[in-house]
mmCIF file with all atom_site columns, C-alpha atoms in Angstrom:
data_model
loop_
_atom_site.group_PDB
_atom_site.id
_atom_site.type_symbol
_atom_site.label_atom_id
_atom_site.label_alt_id
_atom_site.label_comp_id
_atom_site.label_asym_id
_atom_site.label_entity_id
_atom_site.label_seq_id
_atom_site.pdbx_PDB_ins_code
_atom_site.Cartn_x
_atom_site.Cartn_y
_atom_site.Cartn_z
_atom_site.occupancy
_atom_site.B_iso_or_equiv
_atom_site.pdbx_formal_charge
_atom_site.auth_seq_id
_atom_site.auth_comp_id
_atom_site.auth_asym_id
_atom_site.auth_atom_id
_atom_site.pdbx_PDB_model_num
ATOM 1  C CA . UNK A 1 1  ? 76.869 141.287 33.688 1.00 0.00 ? 22 UNK A CA 1
ATOM 2  C CA . UNK A 1 2  ? 74.564 142.809 36.359 1.00 0.00 ? 23 UNK A CA 1
ATOM 3  C CA . UNK A 1 3  ? 74.152 140.833 39.709 1.00 0.00 ? 24 UNK A CA 1
ATOM 4  C CA . UNK A 1 4  ? 71.413 141.610 42.304 1.00 0.00 ? 25 UNK A CA 1
ATOM 5  C CA . UNK A 1 5  ? 72.767 141.613 45.646 1.00 0.00 ? 26 UNK A CA 1
ATOM 6  C CA . UNK A 1 6  ? 69.482 141.853 47.692 1.00 0.00 ? 27 UNK A CA 1
ATOM 7  C CA . UNK A 1 7  ? 66.693 139.715 48.215 1.00 0.00 ? 28 UNK A CA 1
ATOM 8  C CA . UNK A 1 8  ? 63.058 140.894 47.017 1.00 0.00 ? 29 UNK A CA 1
ATOM 9  C CA . UNK A 1 9  ? 60.406 139.835 49.474 1.00 0.00 ? 30 UNK A CA 1
ATOM 10 C CA . UNK A 1 10 ? 57.559 138.036 48.036 1.00 0.00 ? 31 UNK A CA 1
ATOM 11 C CA . UNK A 1 11 ? 54.214 139.783 48.096 1.00 0.00 ? 32 UNK A CA 1
ATOM 12 C CA . UNK A 1 12 ? 50.809 138.087 47.507 1.00 0.00 ? 33 UNK A CA 1
ATOM 13 C CA . UNK A 1 13 ? 47.292 139.623 47.051 1.00 0.00 ? 34 UNK A CA 1
ATOM 14 C CA . UNK A 1 14 ? 44.016 138.070 47.285 1.00 0.00 ? 35 UNK A CA 1
ATOM 15 C CA . UNK A 1 15 ? 40.653 139.808 46.865 1.00 0.00 ? 36 UNK A CA 1
ATOM 16 C CA . UNK A 1 16 ? 38.053 138.465 49.204 1.00 0.00 ? 37 UNK A CA 1
ATOM 17 C CA . UNK A 1 17 ? 34.363 138.197 48.409 1.00 0.00 ? 38 UNK A CA 1
ATOM 18 C CA . UNK A 1 18 ? 33.653 141.332 50.389 1.00 0.00 ? 39 UNK A CA 1
ATOM 19 C CA . UNK A 1 19 ? 36.029 143.394 48.267 1.00 0.00 ? 40 UNK A CA 1
ATOM 20 C CA . UNK A 1 20 ? 38.688 143.302 51.067 1.00 0.00 ? 41 UNK A CA 1
ATOM 21 C CA . UNK A 1 21 ? 42.232 142.798 49.902 1.00 0.00 ? 42 UNK A CA 1
ATOM 22 C CA . UNK A 1 22 ? 44.549 140.302 51.943 1.00 0.00 ? 43 UNK A CA 1
ATOM 23 C CA . UNK A 1 23 ? 48.082 141.426 51.604 1.00 0.00 ? 44 UNK A CA 1
ATOM 24 C CA . UNK A 1 24 ? 50.958 138.872 52.638 1.00 0.00 ? 45 UNK A CA 1
ATOM 25 C CA . UNK A 1 25 ? 54.408 139.364 52.543 1.00 0.00 ? 46 UNK A CA 1
ATOM 26 C CA . UNK A 1 26 ? 57.065 136.590 53.091 1.00 0.00 ? 47 UNK A CA 1
ATOM 27 C CA . UNK A 1 27 ? 60.841 137.381 53.597 1.00 0.00 ? 48 UNK A CA 1
ATOM 28 C CA . UNK A 1 28 ? 63.636 135.752 55.491 1.00 0.00 ? 49 UNK A CA 1
ATOM 29 C CA . UNK A 1 29 ? 61.349 132.803 56.277 1.00 0.00 ? 50 UNK A CA 1
ATOM 30 C CA . UNK A 1 30 ? 58.753 134.903 58.057 1.00 0.00 ? 51 UNK A CA 1
ATOM 31 C CA . UNK A 1 31 ? 55.209 135.409 56.494 1.00 0.00 ? 52 UNK A CA 1
ATOM 32 C CA . UNK A 1 32 ? 52.893 138.339 57.875 1.00 0.00 ? 53 UNK A CA 1
ATOM 33 C CA . UNK A 1 33 ? 49.396 139.061 56.405 1.00 0.00 ? 54 UNK A CA 1
ATOM 34 C CA . UNK A 1 34 ? 47.072 142.163 56.733 1.00 0.00 ? 55 UNK A CA 1
ATOM 35 C CA . UNK A 1 35 ? 43.887 143.553 55.028 1.00 0.00 ? 56 UNK A CA 1
ATOM 36 C CA . UNK A 1 36 ? 43.235 146.674 53.251 1.00 0.00 ? 57 UNK A CA 1
ATOM 37 C CA . UNK A 1 37 ? 39.866 148.090 51.811 1.00 0.00 ? 58 UNK A CA 1
ATOM 38 C CA . UNK A 1 38 ? 41.414 149.570 48.564 1.00 0.00 ? 59 UNK A CA 1
ATOM 39 C CA . UNK A 1 39 ? 44.310 148.727 46.095 1.00 0.00 ? 60 UNK A CA 1
ATOM 40 C CA . UNK A 1 40 ? 45.689 152.186 46.749 1.00 0.00 ? 61 UNK A CA 1
ATOM 41 C CA . UNK A 1 41 ? 46.592 151.001 50.057 1.00 0.00 ? 62 UNK A CA 1
ATOM 42 C CA . UNK A 1 42 ? 48.451 147.820 49.234 1.00 0.00 ? 63 UNK A CA 1
ATOM 43 C CA . UNK A 1 43 ? 51.838 149.344 48.879 1.00 0.00 ? 64 UNK A CA 1
ATOM 44 C CA . UNK A 1 44 ? 51.692 150.941 52.390 1.00 0.00 ? 65 UNK A CA 1
ATOM 45 C CA . UNK A 1 45 ? 50.409 147.758 53.903 1.00 0.00 ? 66 UNK A CA 1
ATOM 46 C CA . UNK A 1 46 ? 53.192 145.767 52.216 1.00 0.00 ? 67 UNK A CA 1
ATOM 47 C CA . UNK A 1 47 ? 55.800 147.997 53.536 1.00 0.00 ? 68 UNK A CA 1
ATOM 48 C CA . UNK A 1 48 ? 54.306 147.833 57.177 1.00 0.00 ? 69 UNK A CA 1
ATOM 49 C CA . UNK A 1 49 ? 54.285 144.076 57.033 1.00 0.00 ? 70 UNK A CA 1
ATOM 50 C CA . UNK A 1 50 ? 57.913 144.171 55.469 1.00 0.00 ? 71 UNK A CA 1
ATOM 51 C CA . UNK A 1 51 ? 59.031 146.272 58.614 1.00 0.00 ? 72 UNK A CA 1
ATOM 52 C CA . UNK A 1 52 ? 57.175 144.028 60.974 1.00 0.00 ? 73 UNK A CA 1
ATOM 53 C CA . UNK A 1 53 ? 59.148 141.006 59.446 1.00 0.00 ? 74 UNK A CA 1
ATOM 54 C CA . UNK A 1 54 ? 62.393 142.700 59.723 1.00 0.00 ? 75 UNK A CA 1
ATOM 55 C CA . UNK A 1 55 ? 61.600 143.341 63.353 1.00 0.00 ? 76 UNK A CA 1
ATOM 56 C CA . UNK A 1 56 ? 60.652 139.809 63.929 1.00 0.00 ? 77 UNK A CA 1
ATOM 57 C CA . UNK A 1 57 ? 63.848 138.506 62.100 1.00 0.00 ? 78 UNK A CA 1
ATOM 58 C CA . UNK A 1 58 ? 65.996 140.682 64.149 1.00 0.00 ? 79 UNK A CA 1
ATOM 59 C CA . UNK A 1 59 ? 64.511 139.732 67.427 1.00 0.00 ? 80 UNK A CA 1
ATOM 60 C CA . UNK A 1 60 ? 64.695 136.026 66.435 1.00 0.00 ? 81 UNK A CA 1
ATOM 61 C CA . UNK A 1 61 ? 68.474 136.404 65.524 1.00 0.00 ? 82 UNK A CA 1
ATOM 62 C CA . UNK A 1 62 ? 69.240 138.249 68.750 1.00 0.00 ? 83 UNK A CA 1
ATOM 63 C CA . UNK A 1 63 ? 67.248 135.602 70.725 1.00 0.00 ? 84 UNK A CA 1
ATOM 64 C CA . UNK A 1 64 ? 64.368 137.936 72.016 1.00 0.00 ? 85 UNK A CA 1
ATOM 65 C CA . UNK A 1 65 ? 61.758 135.447 73.195 1.00 0.00 ? 86 UNK A CA 1
ATOM 66 C CA . UNK A 1 66 ? 59.158 138.243 73.818 1.00 0.00 ? 87 UNK A CA 1
ATOM 67 C CA . UNK A 1 67 ? 58.520 138.772 70.103 1.00 0.00 ? 88 UNK A CA 1
ATOM 68 C CA . UNK A 1 68 ? 55.644 136.646 68.570 1.00 0.00 ? 89 UNK A CA 1
#
């Protein structure tokens, strides 16, 4: 039997009326969103948001009050 030992973050996409795509990533209880102008940019933006979340989660764990 195969067991997954890592958590896959949730990514939500929403296309707005002007064609802009809202990308939201949720991981470790944190959620960050960003906007892109084309679907080919979604993966890059999602990775940027995951990186931001991991920095935020790390700072929260270490007690860094300067992180928002």
